[in-house]
Amino acid sequence: AGAASALARQVSGRAGAPSSSKAQAWKEYATALESQDPSVVKAKAGLAIAADPDFGPAYRLLLQVEEKQDRESALALAARAVARAKLQPAERVRLQIAAAGLSGDRAAAQQGLAALAKLEPGDTETWRLLAETAFSRRDNRVAMEAWQKVLVAEPADVNALNQLGYAAAYAGNLKSAAAALRQYAAARPGDVNPLDSLGDIHLITGRLKEAEGFYVQAAKKDSNFGNGGDWFKAAMARLMSGDVSGADELAGSFANALA
């Protein structure tokens, strides 16, 4: 465990203490982790827990098998694991998140992910999961802030930029939404999707004329994108403004794109 910790600190200055100091626990866990046989995974993860009852990763691995075989048993296992007094704080939260997933409690899952992000702020994947979970619950401000954290670590992640655009728009922050999507467009100048997304965020925030303009730009840049759907979106934006004849004209362009 001491050698492993020293190596981990060479990889990252944020590396914490190992989840277990018991060599036997790690041996059984490694065997479970490498196996494709659920019965072997279950047996070896159980042996790892027997060697160290506070070994969080082994509980999580065992949960993956249990949830496919017996959901109630998996929930009971998660409860027993979380109750362990010496369990590392981050491992406790991970198990709480797993339990929330088993019970379908998205609010608890989001709460757990937020807690884990505070405990391990350098874990980009946790911020990403928090952003996705919050957005699915329409907690758009939290989703926006979480995507911003992802982008601090991975500024070239165009999917994160795109998702930030939508989260910020739904949160009512058009400035941040547009900035993210313009950064996406600059990173991928040949990609039509940023223009389509810029249209969407302006539509979301009620800027119909601007939305139509971006949709038309997208349609002209690539008439095959979304099967010509940007012409349809432009027509909808025009119709929402009350201009029926103008919407008909744009809808004609959509029909031509489908022909």
Rosetta silent file (secondary structure, phi, psi, omega in degrees, C-alpha in Angstrom):
SEQUENCE: AGAASALARQVSGRAGAPSSSKAQAWKEYATALESQDPSVVKAKAGLAIAADPDFGPAYRLLLQVEEKQDRESALALAARAVARAKLQPAERVRLQIAAAGLSGDRAAAQQGLAALAKLEPGDTETWRLLAETAFSRRDNRVAMEAWQKVLVAEPADVNALNQLGYAAAYAGNLKSAAAALRQYAAARPGDVNPLDSLGDIHLITGRLKEAEGFYVQAAKKDSNFGNGGDWFKAAMARLMSGDVSGADELAGSFANALA
SCORE:     score description
SCORE:     0.000 S_00000001
   1 L     0.000  -38.021  179.110    0.000    0.000    0.000 S_00000001
   2 H   -65.289  -42.121  178.685    2.859    2.368    0.777 S_00000001
   3 H   -65.681  -40.876  179.572    4.514    1.745   -2.586 S_00000001
   4 H   -63.114  -41.425  179.381    1.191    2.158   -4.386 S_00000001
   5 H   -64.143  -40.852  179.296    0.551    5.456   -2.605 S_00000001
   6 H   -63.491  -41.757  178.068    4.007    6.744   -3.523 S_00000001
   7 H   -65.696  -41.695 -179.830    3.440    5.868   -7.182 S_00000001
   8 H   -61.420  -38.945  179.893   -0.014    7.460   -7.132 S_00000001
   9 H   -68.683  -25.356  175.292    1.414   10.723   -5.786 S_00000001
  10 H   -72.136  -30.820  178.414    3.883   10.764   -8.694 S_00000001
  11 H   -76.448  -42.215 -176.884    0.926   10.549  -11.081 S_00000001
  12 L  -148.718  132.156  177.082   -1.159   13.174   -9.293 S_00000001
  13 L   -68.029  -13.989  179.907   -0.551   15.505   -6.391 S_00000001
  14 L   -90.879    0.019 -177.935   -4.227   15.061   -5.472 S_00000001
  15 L   -60.224  131.392  179.821   -3.862   11.321   -4.868 S_00000001
  16 L   -97.728 -165.496  179.247   -5.272   10.367   -1.493 S_00000001
  17 L   -70.847  150.503  178.120   -4.777    7.407    0.780 S_00000001
  18 L   -64.650  154.278 -177.899   -5.457    3.950   -0.686 S_00000001
  19 L   -67.972  -20.681  177.493   -8.912    2.478   -0.108 S_00000001
  20 L  -150.366  149.180  174.196   -7.348   -0.406    1.792 S_00000001
  21 L  -103.636    4.693 -177.044   -4.007   -1.219    3.386 S_00000001
  22 L   -93.514  115.995 -178.658   -4.688   -4.969    3.238 S_00000001
  23 H   -60.069  -38.116 -178.840   -2.710   -6.752    0.508 S_00000001
  24 H   -65.494  -37.001  178.146   -5.135   -9.682    0.469 S_00000001
  25 H   -62.511  -43.708  179.388   -8.068   -7.368   -0.138 S_00000001
  26 H   -66.629  -37.987 -179.669   -6.320   -5.847   -3.148 S_00000001
  27 H   -61.903  -48.900 -179.445   -5.341   -9.275   -4.478 S_00000001
  28 H   -65.693  -39.853  179.564   -8.924  -10.575   -4.394 S_00000001
  29 H   -63.068  -43.534 -179.960  -10.271   -7.298   -5.782 S_00000001
  30 H   -62.613  -40.239  177.941   -7.819   -7.358   -8.701 S_00000001
  31 H   -63.969  -42.584  178.057   -8.830  -10.912   -9.565 S_00000001
  32 H   -62.719  -42.530 -176.075  -12.513   -9.917   -9.458 S_00000001
  33 H   -64.142  -33.619 -175.660  -11.865   -6.833  -11.566 S_00000001
  34 H   -87.807   -9.804 -176.490  -10.141   -8.809  -14.315 S_00000001
  35 L   -85.808  145.617  174.701  -12.739  -11.596  -14.519 S_00000001
  36 L  -100.203   -2.076 -177.768  -15.568  -11.714  -17.061 S_00000001
  37 L   -95.252  113.439 -177.833  -17.412  -14.401  -15.067 S_00000001
  38 H   -53.914  -35.460 -179.318  -20.060  -12.870  -12.754 S_00000001
  39 H   -67.677  -36.400  177.866  -19.758  -15.788  -10.316 S_00000001
  40 H   -70.545  -43.582  178.674  -16.003  -15.238  -10.014 S_00000001
  41 H   -57.869  -46.174 -178.392  -16.457  -11.473   -9.641 S_00000001
  42 H   -63.220  -45.227 -178.089  -19.030  -12.021   -6.904 S_00000001
  43 H   -66.240  -47.219 -176.565  -16.907  -14.557   -5.041 S_00000001
  44 H   -70.203  -38.248  176.417  -13.649  -12.627   -5.248 S_00000001
  45 H   -63.318  -38.267  176.782  -15.245   -9.265   -4.386 S_00000001
  46 H   -63.301  -38.813  177.493  -16.790  -10.980   -1.366 S_00000001
  47 H   -67.705  -36.006  177.219  -13.372  -12.284   -0.326 S_00000001
  48 H   -63.354  -40.770  178.670  -11.909   -8.787   -0.711 S_00000001
  49 H   -68.313  -36.261  177.839  -14.598   -7.440    1.610 S_00000001
  50 H   -64.611  -35.484  179.020  -13.928  -10.260    4.060 S_00000001
  51 H   -73.325  -30.321  177.722  -10.248   -9.278    4.077 S_00000001
  52 L  -149.326   97.481 -176.515  -11.151   -5.623    4.640 S_00000001
  53 L   -64.374   -5.633  179.228  -14.799   -4.821    5.547 S_00000001
  54 L  -111.425   22.865 -175.330  -14.176   -1.106    4.846 S_00000001
  55 L   -91.033   92.719 -174.566  -12.927   -1.593    1.268 S_00000001
  56 H   -55.562  -49.019 -178.172  -15.268    0.595   -0.798 S_00000001
  57 H   -56.468  -35.120  178.905  -14.202   -0.411   -4.342 S_00000001
  58 H   -67.163  -39.431  176.147  -14.947   -4.086   -3.598 S_00000001
  59 H   -61.073  -43.633 -178.020  -18.467   -3.194   -2.441 S_00000001
  60 H   -65.612  -37.577  177.881  -19.062   -1.222   -5.623 S_00000001
  61 H   -66.663  -41.841  178.246  -17.818   -4.089   -7.788 S_00000001
  62 H   -64.632  -36.450  178.326  -20.028   -6.541   -5.943 S_00000001
  63 H   -60.498  -37.075 -179.629  -22.983   -4.178   -6.381 S_00000001
  64 H   -61.201  -34.197  177.494  -22.569   -4.324  -10.159 S_00000001
  65 H   -78.920  -45.514 -176.090  -23.154   -8.071  -10.042 S_00000001
  66 H   -61.820  -38.729 -175.837  -25.875   -7.993   -7.386 S_00000001
  67 H   -65.805  -25.041  178.181  -27.986   -5.365   -9.152 S_00000001
  68 H   -83.304  -19.122 -176.520  -28.295   -7.640  -12.208 S_00000001
  69 H  -104.919  -40.531 -175.927  -29.281  -10.640  -10.088 S_00000001
  70 L  -155.957   99.164 -174.953  -31.262   -9.291   -7.141 S_00000001
  71 H   -61.306  -41.021 -179.747  -32.014   -5.578   -6.855 S_00000001
  72 H   -64.638  -39.143  177.486  -33.267   -5.802   -3.258 S_00000001
  73 H   -64.735  -38.163  178.995  -30.131   -7.665   -2.234 S_00000001
  74 H   -64.814  -42.482  178.618  -28.036   -4.986   -3.931 S_00000001
  75 H   -63.071  -39.857  178.795  -29.858   -2.218   -2.037 S_00000001
  76 H   -65.903  -39.966  177.989  -29.304   -4.065    1.244 S_00000001
  77 H   -62.381  -44.648  179.510  -25.607   -4.485    0.424 S_00000001
  78 H   -60.679  -41.382  179.361  -25.285   -0.774   -0.334 S_00000001
  79 H   -63.327  -42.529  178.863  -26.950    0.096    2.970 S_00000001
  80 H   -64.107  -40.099 -178.258  -24.592   -2.182    4.907 S_00000001
  81 H   -66.277  -46.209 -178.802  -21.578   -0.717    3.148 S_00000001
  82 H   -61.270  -29.698 -178.514  -22.601    2.905    3.749 S_00000001
  83 L   -75.823   -9.999  179.806  -23.052    2.116    7.445 S_00000001
  84 L   -65.274  122.985 -173.625  -19.389    1.125    7.826 S_00000001
  85 L   -66.439  -32.846 -174.528  -17.876    3.683   10.197 S_00000001
  86 L   -96.229    7.078  178.431  -14.352    3.532    8.753 S_00000001
  87 L   -63.194  137.737  178.788  -15.326    3.754    5.097 S_00000001
  88 L   -61.199  143.445 -176.741  -13.493    6.560    3.307 S_00000001
  89 H   -54.248  -45.131 -179.064  -15.764    9.614    2.776 S_00000001
  90 H   -65.795  -37.340  178.495  -15.509    9.536   -1.025 S_00000001
  91 H   -67.494  -37.285  177.668  -16.220    5.803   -1.098 S_00000001
  92 H   -61.293  -44.064 -179.276  -19.266    6.304    1.135 S_00000001
  93 H   -66.071  -40.878  178.441  -20.613    8.919   -1.255 S_00000001
  94 H   -59.736  -40.699  178.642  -19.953    6.692   -4.285 S_00000001
  95 H   -68.829  -35.045  175.757  -21.947    3.916   -2.651 S_00000001
  96 H   -65.305  -38.093  176.789  -24.752    6.360   -1.837 S_00000001
  97 H   -64.774  -42.406  178.506  -24.799    7.381   -5.504 S_00000001
  98 H   -62.120  -41.998  178.732  -24.946    3.712   -6.511 S_00000001
  99 H   -64.423  -38.930  177.609  -27.842    3.137   -4.116 S_00000001
 100 H   -63.089  -38.685  177.214  -29.657    6.161   -5.539 S_00000001
 101 H   -64.722  -39.625  179.301  -29.228    4.693   -9.010 S_00000001
 102 H   -65.513  -37.175 -177.586  -30.654    1.358   -7.862 S_00000001
 103 H   -89.474   -5.808 -179.892  -33.691    3.029   -6.301 S_00000001
 104 L    74.303   22.031 -178.601  -34.195    5.460   -9.179 S_00000001
 105 L   -91.819   91.550 -176.250  -33.815    8.478   -6.899 S_00000001
 106 H   -69.416  -30.570  177.870  -32.328   11.065   -9.266 S_00000001
 107 H   -64.632  -43.558  178.650  -32.458   13.828   -6.650 S_00000001
 108 H   -67.193  -36.756  177.966  -30.338   11.738   -4.278 S_00000001
 109 H   -62.662  -43.643  178.956  -27.992   10.843   -7.140 S_00000001
 110 H   -64.548  -42.442  179.003  -27.490   14.532   -7.930 S_00000001
 111 H   -60.765  -42.015  179.234  -26.934   15.347   -4.270 S_00000001
 112 H   -65.875  -42.898  179.647  -24.345   12.575   -4.044 S_00000001
 113 H   -63.834  -37.979  177.090  -22.539   13.665   -7.193 S_00000001
 114 H   -63.886  -40.221  178.378  -22.392   17.242   -5.894 S_00000001
 115 H   -66.761  -40.459 -179.901  -20.884   15.977   -2.640 S_00000001
 116 H   -67.247  -37.304  178.422  -18.364   13.807   -4.501 S_00000001
 117 H   -62.933  -35.144  177.134  -17.352   16.737   -6.715 S_00000001
 118 H   -70.382  -36.825 -179.937  -16.543   18.753   -3.584 S_00000001
 119 H   -72.446  -34.646 -177.350  -14.501   15.902   -2.149 S_00000001
 120 L  -131.871   71.026 -173.589  -12.660   15.294   -5.420 S_00000001
 121 L   -64.022  -15.848  179.295  -12.830   18.550   -7.418 S_00000001
 122 L   -88.645   -1.239 -178.739  -10.266   17.345   -9.941 S_00000001
 123 L   -85.971   98.261 -176.735  -12.396   14.401  -11.088 S_00000001
 124 H   -61.671  -36.335 -177.940  -13.777   15.599  -14.424 S_00000001
 125 H   -63.557  -34.333  177.496  -15.994   12.545  -14.851 S_00000001
 126 H   -66.141  -43.448  177.405  -17.855   13.372  -11.636 S_00000001
 127 H   -61.644  -38.841 -179.969  -18.540   16.917  -12.849 S_00000001
 128 H   -63.888  -46.179  179.341  -19.724   15.492  -16.176 S_00000001
 129 H   -64.685  -37.408  177.402  -22.134   13.073  -14.475 S_00000001
 130 H   -63.532  -42.805  179.235  -23.364   15.867  -12.202 S_00000001
 131 H   -61.216  -46.283 -178.373  -24.021   18.075  -15.235 S_00000001
 132 H   -65.703  -41.547 -179.478  -25.955   15.343  -17.040 S_00000001
 133 H   -67.341  -44.755  179.399  -27.970   14.393  -13.960 S_00000001
 134 H   -63.282  -41.220 -179.630  -28.821   17.989  -13.087 S_00000001
 135 H   -64.413  -39.006  179.451  -29.840   18.760  -16.677 S_00000001
 136 H   -65.133  -23.475  178.593  -32.123   15.707  -16.755 S_00000001
 137 L   -97.844    7.445 -179.354  -33.817   17.114  -13.633 S_00000001
 138 L    62.410   25.773  173.029  -34.040   20.598  -15.188 S_00000001
 139 L   -91.320   74.538 -165.895  -31.691   21.974  -12.559 S_00000001
 140 H   -70.697  -31.843  178.770  -30.086   24.049  -15.271 S_00000001
 141 H   -64.252  -44.817  178.635  -27.987   26.380  -13.133 S_00000001
 142 H   -64.252  -42.116  178.493  -26.211   23.426  -11.513 S_00000001
 143 H   -60.430  -44.110  179.415  -25.806   21.760  -14.913 S_00000001
 144 H   -60.036  -47.636 -178.421  -24.302   24.954  -16.360 S_00000001
 145 H   -65.361  -36.064  179.648  -21.817   25.302  -13.495 S_00000001
 146 H   -68.894  -41.442  176.775  -20.841   21.633  -13.704 S_00000001
 147 H   -63.705  -35.412  176.509  -20.168   21.842  -17.464 S_00000001
 148 H   -62.858  -37.096  176.618  -18.025   24.900  -16.790 S_00000001
 149 H   -65.563  -40.645  177.415  -15.964   22.796  -14.356 S_00000001
 150 H   -59.197  -42.796 -175.487  -15.534   20.108  -17.008 S_00000001
 151 H   -73.295  -21.502  173.315  -14.284   22.708  -19.461 S_00000001
 152 H   -62.002  -41.128 -179.335  -11.709   24.067  -17.021 S_00000001
 153 H   -83.814  -32.169 -175.588  -10.014   20.669  -17.238 S_00000001
 154 L  -131.941   71.860 -174.120  -10.924   19.901  -20.858 S_00000001
 155 L   -64.803  -17.074 -179.498  -11.326   23.201  -22.742 S_00000001
 156 L   -94.760    7.714 -178.644  -11.316   21.481  -26.146 S_00000001
 157 L   -77.993   98.793 -174.733  -14.281   19.218  -25.329 S_00000001
 158 H   -70.216  -29.129  176.318  -16.784   20.374  -27.953 S_00000001
 159 H   -65.131  -40.697  177.592  -19.569   18.170  -26.601 S_00000001
 160 H   -64.211  -39.119  177.057  -19.192   19.876  -23.219 S_00000001
 161 H   -61.902  -42.806 -179.992  -19.287   23.266  -24.952 S_00000001
 162 H   -64.837  -45.612  179.703  -22.464   22.281  -26.764 S_00000001
 163 H   -66.117  -36.198  176.195  -24.120   20.975  -23.608 S_00000001
 164 H   -61.312  -39.429  178.960  -23.058   24.087  -21.691 S_00000001
 165 H   -56.215  -47.831 -179.409  -24.781   26.147  -24.367 S_00000001
 166 H   -68.942  -44.290 -179.135  -28.125   24.459  -23.767 S_00000001
 167 H   -61.030  -43.667 -179.758  -27.822   24.365  -19.964 S_00000001
 168 H   -66.008  -38.602  179.020  -26.934   28.055  -19.836 S_00000001
 169 H   -63.323  -46.422  179.134  -29.781   28.952  -22.207 S_00000001
 170 H   -66.792  -25.689  176.355  -32.344   27.096  -20.109 S_00000001
 171 L   -80.481   -3.048  178.583  -30.863   28.783  -17.039 S_00000001
 172 L    87.110   13.385 -177.521  -31.585   32.129  -18.721 S_00000001
 173 L  -108.566   79.307 -176.578  -27.931   33.013  -19.351 S_00000001
 174 H   -64.509  -35.263 -178.819  -27.826   33.651  -23.103 S_00000001
 175 H   -59.698  -48.882  179.416  -24.453   35.380  -22.921 S_00000001
 176 H   -67.160  -37.697  179.543  -22.705   32.307  -21.492 S_00000001
 177 H   -61.987  -48.774 -178.264  -24.637   30.008  -23.809 S_00000001
 178 H   -66.362  -38.176  179.595  -23.636   31.927  -26.926 S_00000001
 179 H   -62.090  -42.187  179.683  -20.020   32.247  -25.777 S_00000001
 180 H   -63.652  -43.297 -176.913  -19.741   28.473  -25.345 S_00000001
 181 H   -73.731  -30.633  175.214  -21.215   27.756  -28.764 S_00000001
 182 H   -70.226  -33.235  174.868  -19.050   30.356  -30.503 S_00000001
 183 H   -66.051  -39.530  175.724  -16.033   28.682  -28.897 S_00000001
 184 H   -61.026  -46.350 -178.996  -17.333   25.380  -30.296 S_00000001
 185 H   -62.796  -38.760  179.405  -17.716   26.948  -33.742 S_00000001
 186 H   -67.174  -34.572 -179.764  -14.172   28.344  -33.625 S_00000001
 187 H   -74.629  -29.889 -178.779  -12.802   24.920  -32.665 S_00000001
 188 L  -130.086   72.761 -174.280  -14.719   23.154  -35.449 S_00000001
 189 L   -61.386  -24.252 -179.924  -15.160   25.680  -38.276 S_00000001
 190 L   -87.595   -4.309 -175.253  -16.409   23.030  -40.693 S_00000001
 191 L   -89.953  129.140 -179.364  -19.086   21.732  -38.324 S_00000001
 192 L   -83.590  -17.398 -174.540  -22.640   22.980  -38.884 S_00000001
 193 H   -58.898  -38.491  178.515  -23.883   21.835  -35.457 S_00000001
 194 H   -59.393  -36.641  178.040  -22.748   24.985  -33.567 S_00000001
 195 H   -66.304  -42.622  177.497  -24.916   27.124  -35.852 S_00000001
 196 H   -60.698  -43.946  179.887  -27.885   24.828  -35.306 S_00000001
 197 H   -67.204  -36.666  175.672  -27.313   24.981  -31.537 S_00000001
 198 H   -61.961  -37.736  174.529  -26.995   28.775  -31.651 S_00000001
 199 H   -61.636  -44.847 -178.443  -30.387   28.805  -33.322 S_00000001
 200 H   -61.486  -44.991 -175.439  -31.788   26.586  -30.591 S_00000001
 201 H   -69.185  -30.660  176.370  -30.512   28.683  -27.684 S_00000001
 202 H   -73.330  -33.550  174.918  -31.906   31.872  -29.216 S_00000001
 203 H   -66.229  -44.127  179.840  -35.246   30.143  -29.735 S_00000001
 204 H   -57.343  -38.864 -176.539  -35.185   28.897  -26.119 S_00000001
 205 L   -93.978   10.558  173.282  -34.604   32.447  -24.879 S_00000001
 206 L    81.485   12.538  176.906  -37.263   33.963  -27.144 S_00000001
 207 L   -91.776   81.024 -169.820  -34.960   35.663  -29.676 S_00000001
 208 H   -67.292  -42.472 -178.296  -36.936   34.494  -32.704 S_00000001
 209 H   -63.854  -44.903  179.383  -35.299   36.661  -35.365 S_00000001
 210 H   -65.673  -38.967  178.434  -31.797   35.695  -34.265 S_00000001
 211 H   -60.297  -47.423  178.665  -32.820   32.034  -34.038 S_00000001
 212 H   -58.116  -42.768 -178.862  -34.127   32.102  -37.590 S_00000001
 213 H   -60.305  -43.341  179.111  -30.911   33.711  -38.800 S_00000001
 214 H   -68.591  -37.531  178.282  -28.734   30.983  -37.292 S_00000001
 215 H   -63.554  -41.335  179.249  -30.995   28.239  -38.650 S_00000001
 216 H   -65.399  -41.865  176.871  -30.771   29.707  -42.147 S_00000001
 217 H   -58.796  -42.845 -179.762  -26.975   29.946  -41.863 S_00000001
 218 H   -64.574  -43.144 -179.109  -26.858   26.297  -40.806 S_00000001
 219 H   -64.917  -38.754  179.479  -29.140   25.213  -43.643 S_00000001
 220 H   -72.092  -30.932  179.707  -27.084   27.078  -46.225 S_00000001
 221 H   -71.759  -38.184  178.566  -23.849   25.668  -44.852 S_00000001
 222 L  -152.513   98.845 -176.321  -25.096   22.079  -45.068 S_00000001
 223 L   -69.390  -15.158 -179.995  -28.558   21.467  -46.503 S_00000001
 224 L   -90.274   -9.833 -178.185  -28.318   17.774  -45.589 S_00000001
 225 H   -62.885  124.375 -179.959  -27.761   18.380  -41.868 S_00000001
 226 H    60.298   32.295 -178.437  -30.690   16.876  -39.983 S_00000001
 227 H    54.710   41.308  179.060  -32.405   16.093  -43.284 S_00000001
 228 H    75.919   14.641 -173.561  -32.825   19.784  -43.959 S_00000001
 229 H   -63.281  -21.504  179.682  -34.317   20.312  -40.540 S_00000001
 230 H   -69.237  -28.971  173.775  -32.807   23.779  -40.078 S_00000001
 231 H   -65.256  -40.253  178.568  -35.101   25.120  -42.807 S_00000001
 232 H   -63.938  -43.634  179.369  -38.023   23.667  -40.828 S_00000001
 233 H   -63.898  -39.714  177.912  -36.733   25.239  -37.603 S_00000001
 234 H   -62.281  -41.457  178.695  -36.320   28.588  -39.391 S_00000001
 235 H   -63.027  -41.159  178.385  -39.911   28.329  -40.637 S_00000001
 236 H   -62.745  -43.176  179.763  -41.117   27.605  -37.101 S_00000001
 237 H   -62.096  -41.758  178.910  -39.249   30.598  -35.711 S_00000001
 238 H   -65.467  -42.023 -179.861  -40.773   32.836  -38.392 S_00000001
 239 H   -63.139  -38.605  179.047  -44.253   31.428  -37.746 S_00000001
 240 H   -64.992  -22.923  177.652  -43.862   32.057  -34.003 S_00000001
 241 L   -82.680   -7.668  178.348  -43.185   35.702  -34.839 S_00000001
 242 L    98.687    1.648 -178.296  -46.564   35.877  -36.603 S_00000001
 243 L   -95.456   91.265 -175.733  -45.301   35.998  -40.202 S_00000001
 244 H   -69.405  -44.650 -177.859  -47.285   33.187  -41.866 S_00000001
 245 H   -65.380  -39.107  177.653  -46.296   33.948  -45.463 S_00000001
 246 H   -65.377  -37.651  177.500  -42.621   34.167  -44.541 S_00000001
 247 H   -65.151  -38.802  177.716  -42.904   30.854  -42.693 S_00000001
 248 H   -61.495  -39.951 -179.290  -44.497   29.281  -45.789 S_00000001
 249 H   -64.487  -44.390  178.823  -41.575   30.435  -47.905 S_00000001
 250 H   -67.998  -35.166  177.715  -39.025   28.918  -45.509 S_00000001
 251 H   -64.984  -30.884  175.106  -41.090   25.721  -45.310 S_00000001
 252 H   -63.530  -38.293  177.218  -40.804   25.533  -49.104 S_00000001
 253 H   -64.906  -35.153  176.475  -37.023   25.458  -48.734 S_00000001
 254 H   -64.480  -44.855  178.903  -37.451   22.598  -46.277 S_00000001
 255 H   -61.231  -39.077  178.590  -39.586   20.705  -48.784 S_00000001
 256 H   -65.765  -34.994  179.934  -36.952   21.276  -51.469 S_00000001
 257 H   -67.196  -29.901  179.708  -34.254   19.936  -49.154 S_00000001
 258 H   -81.609  -20.314 -175.514  -36.264   16.738  -48.723 S_00000001
 259 L   -67.721    0.000    0.000  -36.883   16.316  -52.457 S_00000001
